[in-house]
Amino acid sequence: SRGCKLVGSGSAVPSLEISNGDLAKIVETSDEWISVRTGIRNRRVLSGKDRLSGLAAEAAKRALEMAQVDADDVDLVLLCTSTPDDLFGSAPQIPRALGCKRNPVAYDITAACSGFVLGLVSAASHIRGGGFQNVLVIGADALSRYVDWTDRGTCILFGDAAGAVLVQACDGSEDGLFAFDLHSDGEGQKHLNAGIKNSEIEHAVGSNGSAASFPPRNSSYSCIQMTGNEVFRFAVSRVPQSIESSLAKAGLNGSDIDWLLLHQANRRIIDSVATRLEIPAERILSNLANYGNTSAASIPLALDEAVRSGTVQSGHTLAVAGFGAGLTWGSTIVRW
Ligand code: ACO
């Protein structure tokens, strides 16, 4: 049977750094409050002419270099992002930036902080059932574009980044993606969203079917709105359940896991999930302090740093979970 494995990782972050102290100059907060409540100290933010697709392409290029695979051998690009440069999708810009002569299939996946886990599972399905060979899965987000910089409850949390992995077809005996568990709950959208503004589209057609306003006015998206404690409660209950389900499907238990790699949203969420799963602190991967919550990028960014520092080594097993807006959440068990 056909399997798939992770063969390379890469990441990229913007150069502009914003510390907790910098934020304390624009909203009523302090380095101490932010560090204690979230574990975050710094974050990076896109600026000037920088584009998200540029950052994503840089991360992808590094993943290809590590895998020693030519960009022209990539046949599918999945760009997991909720903040594309182009509402119609930015994925086709990645092969263009990589200088591919043969254009692969490329499309965006929109699932906020769960995007990368959904991307990994999609890559595996495309390889197993669709005959694809080399799939770039990129998690890239620039939530700074939609942060309300006057809201201290949210502006302290987020940062911009990109991370990528190359998933490659292999013999089933070498399969490195063991099991997954995915969910959504539209009811919870009220707790975390960046919705379209009072859409004229809704009002454009009257109850009798006649146009109430024509032409309809164009719209745009609101800033991120979040009920922090609700999202916190959701994460600490659903994420351990999901990982337990993935572990059971893979026939493994917590002690078989070398590393717990969660979406980097909040240090207290990560610690709470680890405690519930009885995974000791020394088996947690986290770089939240340096980058904050980078949405779909956080998992591949932390993975890439851990691989390049030698922390995650060939043959290690990781429990990976994403969670966030939608609401969406899910987990997968992978071998590096
Ligand atoms: N500085 C100082 N005080 C603050 C700040 C701040 N930056 N932010 C909020 N406060 C105040 C509040 O106003 C409140 O004051 P009050 O008691 O006088 O009303 C007090 O601190 C407590 O506020 P809570 O929101 O209850 O604080 P909590 O301990 O829940 O921490 C936090 C807030 C850090 C946002 C936490 O709820 C959290 O991390 N939630 C999860 C959020 C998350 O991970 N979201 C991303 C999901 S991923 C995605 O898809 C984008």
XYZ file of C-alpha atoms and ligand atoms in Angstrom:
387
model
C 0.000 0.000 0.000
C 0.942 3.622 -0.456
C 2.186 5.622 2.519
C 3.435 9.150 3.101
C 6.171 10.653 5.217
C 7.569 14.025 6.264
C 10.899 14.628 4.536
C 11.728 18.284 5.151
C 10.750 21.393 7.073
C 11.346 25.108 6.754
C 10.149 28.367 8.278
C 10.377 32.134 7.937
C 9.439 35.075 10.152
C 9.285 38.814 9.406
C 12.116 40.965 10.764
C 10.006 43.511 12.689
C 9.888 42.443 16.335
C 7.317 43.724 18.850
C 7.958 43.104 22.552
C 5.496 43.120 25.433
C 7.044 46.427 26.438
C 6.258 47.898 23.009
C 2.599 46.860 23.422
C 2.471 48.436 26.887
C 3.071 51.764 25.096
C -0.142 51.462 23.049
C -2.588 49.609 25.366
C -2.941 49.364 29.146
C -0.976 46.188 29.837
C 2.412 45.075 31.143
C 5.172 42.617 30.307
C 4.344 40.821 33.552
C 0.609 40.391 32.783
C 1.278 39.108 29.266
C 4.126 36.749 30.303
C 2.245 35.254 33.244
C -1.121 34.831 31.469
C 0.182 33.686 28.085
C 3.916 32.863 28.129
C 4.419 35.272 25.201
C 7.292 37.812 25.232
C 7.835 38.781 21.592
C 6.115 38.493 18.259
C 7.043 39.335 14.641
C 4.848 41.386 12.322
C 4.844 41.835 8.530
C 5.629 45.392 7.510
C 6.207 47.574 4.508
C 6.049 45.799 1.194
C 6.366 42.299 2.730
C 3.703 39.881 1.546
C 2.444 36.723 3.195
C 3.062 34.693 0.039
C 6.712 35.821 0.068
C 7.137 34.569 3.628
C 5.345 31.328 2.755
C 7.585 30.783 -0.298
C 10.703 31.310 1.836
C 9.552 28.648 4.309
C 8.708 26.295 1.413
C 12.122 26.833 -0.192
C 13.873 25.845 3.044
C 11.724 22.713 3.392
C 12.645 21.683 -0.182
C 16.346 22.316 0.515
C 16.220 20.096 3.614
C 14.386 17.376 1.683
C 16.752 17.821 -1.290
C 13.783 17.872 -3.624
C 13.666 20.131 -6.692
C 10.801 22.670 -6.763
C 9.781 21.258 -10.159
C 9.109 17.865 -8.555
C 6.379 19.319 -6.300
C 2.991 18.339 -7.700
C 0.701 19.858 -5.048
C 0.904 22.979 -2.867
C -1.518 23.410 0.039
C -1.329 26.894 1.549
C -3.063 26.870 4.914
C -3.919 30.486 5.661
C -6.788 32.666 6.823
C -5.031 35.874 5.802
C -4.160 35.423 2.108
C -2.738 38.285 0.034
C -5.600 37.634 -2.357
C -9.113 36.686 -1.284
C -9.274 34.306 -4.246
C -6.294 32.339 -2.953
C -2.539 32.824 -2.760
C -1.272 29.258 -3.173
C -0.541 29.578 -6.927
C 1.931 32.363 -6.059
C 4.146 29.892 -4.194
C 5.342 27.818 -7.188
C 5.723 31.099 -9.078
C 7.988 32.495 -6.324
C 9.926 29.206 -6.240
C 10.578 29.537 -9.964
C 8.753 26.313 -10.913
C 8.706 25.706 -14.631
C 5.950 23.090 -14.347
C 2.955 24.476 -12.430
C 1.675 22.132 -9.705
C -1.889 22.037 -8.360
C -2.109 24.754 -5.691
C -4.937 25.941 -3.476
C -5.613 27.565 -0.105
C -7.063 25.902 2.984
C -8.886 28.257 5.370
C -9.144 26.928 8.910
C -7.338 29.464 11.117
C -5.172 27.807 13.768
C -6.244 24.289 12.739
C -5.207 24.892 9.147
C -1.872 23.104 9.256
C -3.261 19.885 10.783
C -6.020 19.851 8.153
C -3.365 20.491 5.514
C -1.275 17.528 6.677
C -4.269 15.198 6.619
C -5.306 16.534 3.184
C -1.776 15.962 1.873
C -1.854 12.361 3.101
C -5.232 11.771 1.403
C -4.030 13.279 -1.871
C -0.944 11.050 -1.776
C -2.732 7.852 -0.772
C -5.793 8.250 -2.985
C -4.799 10.758 -5.640
C -1.389 9.590 -6.763
C 0.451 12.766 -5.761
C 4.165 12.410 -5.028
C 5.525 15.570 -3.361
C 3.136 17.800 -1.457
C 4.169 21.094 0.118
C 2.033 21.878 3.153
C 2.546 25.476 4.232
C 1.005 27.142 7.279
C 1.265 30.911 6.953
C -0.679 33.702 8.592
C -0.455 37.421 9.214
C -3.169 37.967 11.807
C -1.599 41.393 12.449
C -3.673 42.487 9.431
C -6.897 41.900 11.382
C -5.847 42.615 14.964
C -7.583 45.493 16.737
C -4.499 47.259 18.112
C -6.673 49.033 20.700
C -7.983 45.749 22.202
C -5.571 44.563 24.893
C -7.424 41.248 25.160
C -6.328 40.188 21.651
C -3.501 42.397 20.324
C -1.009 40.883 22.784
C -1.510 37.342 21.491
C -0.750 37.223 17.800
C 2.273 37.269 15.516
C 2.998 36.627 11.824
C 5.023 33.707 10.441
C 5.217 30.864 7.923
C 6.239 27.227 8.275
C 6.283 24.396 5.757
C 6.817 20.667 5.443
C 7.274 18.461 2.416
C 5.121 15.335 2.554
C 6.316 12.621 0.194
C 4.812 9.373 -1.074
C 6.538 6.216 0.187
C 5.948 2.532 0.633
C 3.196 1.748 3.154
C 5.734 0.061 5.425
C 7.465 3.444 5.936
C 4.227 5.358 6.566
C 4.807 8.324 8.886
C 1.271 9.652 9.335
C -0.444 7.182 11.635
C -3.888 8.484 12.523
C -5.966 11.630 12.743
C -9.065 13.053 14.366
C -10.769 16.209 13.043
C -13.749 18.311 14.201
C -15.676 21.536 13.725
C -18.411 23.360 15.650
C -20.036 26.359 13.943
C -21.942 27.162 17.153
C -18.657 28.289 18.761
C -17.917 30.831 16.006
C -19.341 33.532 18.290
C -16.312 33.132 20.589
C -13.646 33.808 17.937
C -14.136 35.409 14.546
C -13.177 38.065 12.012
C -16.473 38.261 10.160
C -17.537 40.204 7.131
C -18.782 43.688 8.054
C -22.566 44.349 8.210
C -22.897 42.868 4.803
C -24.986 44.876 2.386
C -25.309 41.629 0.487
C -27.844 40.421 3.089
C -29.890 43.562 2.582
C -29.460 43.683 -1.166
C -32.481 41.521 -1.868
C -35.765 42.444 -0.134
C -38.199 39.847 1.239
C -40.239 40.002 -1.993
C -37.105 39.275 -3.962
C -36.699 42.820 -5.232
C -33.378 44.580 -4.972
C -33.358 46.795 -1.851
C -30.158 48.498 -2.817
C -28.513 48.287 -6.168
C -25.658 48.095 -6.821
C -24.788 46.486 -3.439
C -21.985 48.154 -1.490
C -18.632 46.393 -1.234
C -17.667 44.903 2.084
C -14.575 44.166 4.162
C -13.667 42.108 7.232
C -13.906 43.104 10.887
C -10.995 42.873 13.294
C -10.505 39.697 15.322
C -13.068 39.372 18.111
C -12.546 36.837 20.835
C -14.008 35.755 24.156
C -10.690 34.576 25.579
C -11.900 32.466 28.477
C -14.415 30.583 26.287
C -11.706 29.753 23.752
C -9.449 28.704 26.618
C -12.107 26.338 28.028
C -12.802 24.900 24.571
C -9.112 24.210 23.936
C -8.275 22.528 27.236
C -11.245 20.146 26.999
C -11.366 19.294 23.264
C -7.668 19.028 22.458
C -6.811 16.231 24.952
C -9.918 14.303 23.798
C -8.816 14.601 20.187
C -5.246 13.486 20.887
C -6.526 10.526 22.908
C -8.718 9.569 19.970
C -5.799 9.800 17.495
C -3.565 7.781 19.831
C -6.237 5.069 20.165
C -6.653 4.879 16.372
C -2.874 4.508 16.020
C -2.785 1.837 18.750
C -0.482 4.009 20.882
C -0.637 5.640 24.283
C 0.845 8.818 25.767
C 4.099 7.128 26.764
C 4.820 6.264 23.096
C 4.959 9.962 22.244
C 8.381 11.611 22.061
C 6.995 15.130 21.603
C 3.747 16.978 22.188
C 3.434 19.692 19.547
C 0.339 21.853 19.959
C -0.743 24.978 18.176
C 1.117 27.689 20.102
C -1.716 29.817 21.487
C -1.058 30.096 25.190
C 1.461 28.432 27.530
C -1.287 27.658 30.061
C -3.333 25.815 27.410
C -0.290 23.746 26.395
C 0.577 22.885 30.016
C -3.002 21.964 30.837
C -3.297 19.635 27.816
C 0.034 17.973 28.690
C -1.099 17.444 32.290
C -4.383 15.864 31.178
C -2.496 13.518 28.839
C 0.162 12.829 31.519
C 2.899 13.954 29.151
C 5.847 15.356 31.178
C 6.950 18.968 30.648
C 10.289 17.944 29.098
C 8.421 16.379 26.148
C 6.601 19.607 25.193
C 7.777 21.594 22.168
C 7.136 25.319 22.529
C 8.514 28.523 21.038
C 5.520 30.645 21.955
C 7.638 33.105 23.961
C 9.421 34.343 20.816
C 6.590 34.438 18.278
C 3.188 34.481 20.025
C 0.229 32.818 18.353
C 1.063 32.627 14.645
C -2.152 30.766 13.715
C -1.645 28.189 10.933
C 2.134 28.782 11.024
C 2.725 27.933 14.671
C 3.013 24.137 14.378
C 5.396 23.961 11.379
C 7.412 26.894 12.785
C 7.961 25.115 16.116
C 8.606 21.817 14.333
C 11.201 23.348 12.026
C 13.080 24.999 14.907
C 13.066 21.724 16.856
C 14.301 19.727 13.853
C 17.087 22.193 13.039
C 18.268 22.332 16.668
C 18.421 18.516 16.781
C 15.659 18.266 19.412
C 13.347 16.330 17.101
C 15.269 13.516 15.441
C 14.576 11.001 12.730
C 12.227 8.279 14.020
C 10.656 10.414 16.775
C 6.877 10.238 17.184
C 4.897 13.448 17.677
C 1.336 14.112 18.812
C 0.305 17.232 16.873
C -2.892 19.215 17.494
C -4.402 22.412 16.137
C -7.407 24.336 17.458
C -9.037 27.677 16.911
C -11.533 29.732 14.985
C -14.436 28.058 13.255
C -14.409 26.559 15.756
C -12.167 23.826 14.363
C -9.808 21.409 16.049
C -7.985 18.210 15.293
C -4.937 16.097 15.899
C -2.631 13.679 14.154
C 0.195 11.341 15.153
C 3.255 11.653 12.925
C 6.754 10.228 12.739
C 9.556 12.626 11.826
N -3.242 43.361 30.030
C -3.783 43.585 31.236
N -5.007 43.187 31.562
C -5.724 42.523 30.647
C -5.224 42.260 29.365
C -3.928 42.696 29.063
N -3.346 42.499 27.870
N -6.153 41.575 28.671
C -7.203 41.418 29.473
N -6.964 42.003 30.678
C -7.830 42.071 31.853
C -9.277 41.948 31.495
O -9.812 43.190 31.116
C -9.863 41.441 32.790
O -10.013 42.531 33.669
P -11.282 42.609 34.663
O -11.139 41.410 35.554
O -11.072 43.908 35.333
O -12.480 42.541 33.778
C -8.768 40.567 33.360
O -7.563 40.958 32.682
C -9.015 39.086 33.144
O -9.392 38.868 31.773
P -9.649 37.437 31.192
O -9.998 37.565 29.745
O -10.588 36.685 32.076
O -8.163 36.826 31.362
P -7.676 35.365 31.110
O -6.953 34.875 32.274
O -8.755 34.497 30.520
O -6.559 35.588 29.979
C -6.317 35.293 27.625
C -6.912 36.141 28.740
C -4.801 35.354 27.751
C -6.752 35.903 26.308
C -6.803 33.840 27.772
O -8.189 33.805 27.960
C -6.451 33.006 26.589
O -5.301 32.800 26.276
N -7.469 32.432 25.921
C -7.249 31.604 24.762
C -7.116 32.522 23.614
C -6.590 31.831 22.425
O -5.771 30.938 22.495
N -7.045 32.304 21.280
C -6.537 31.931 20.055
C -7.137 30.673 19.532
S -6.397 30.291 18.059
C -7.151 31.037 16.716
O -7.863 30.399 15.990
C -6.890 32.491 16.418
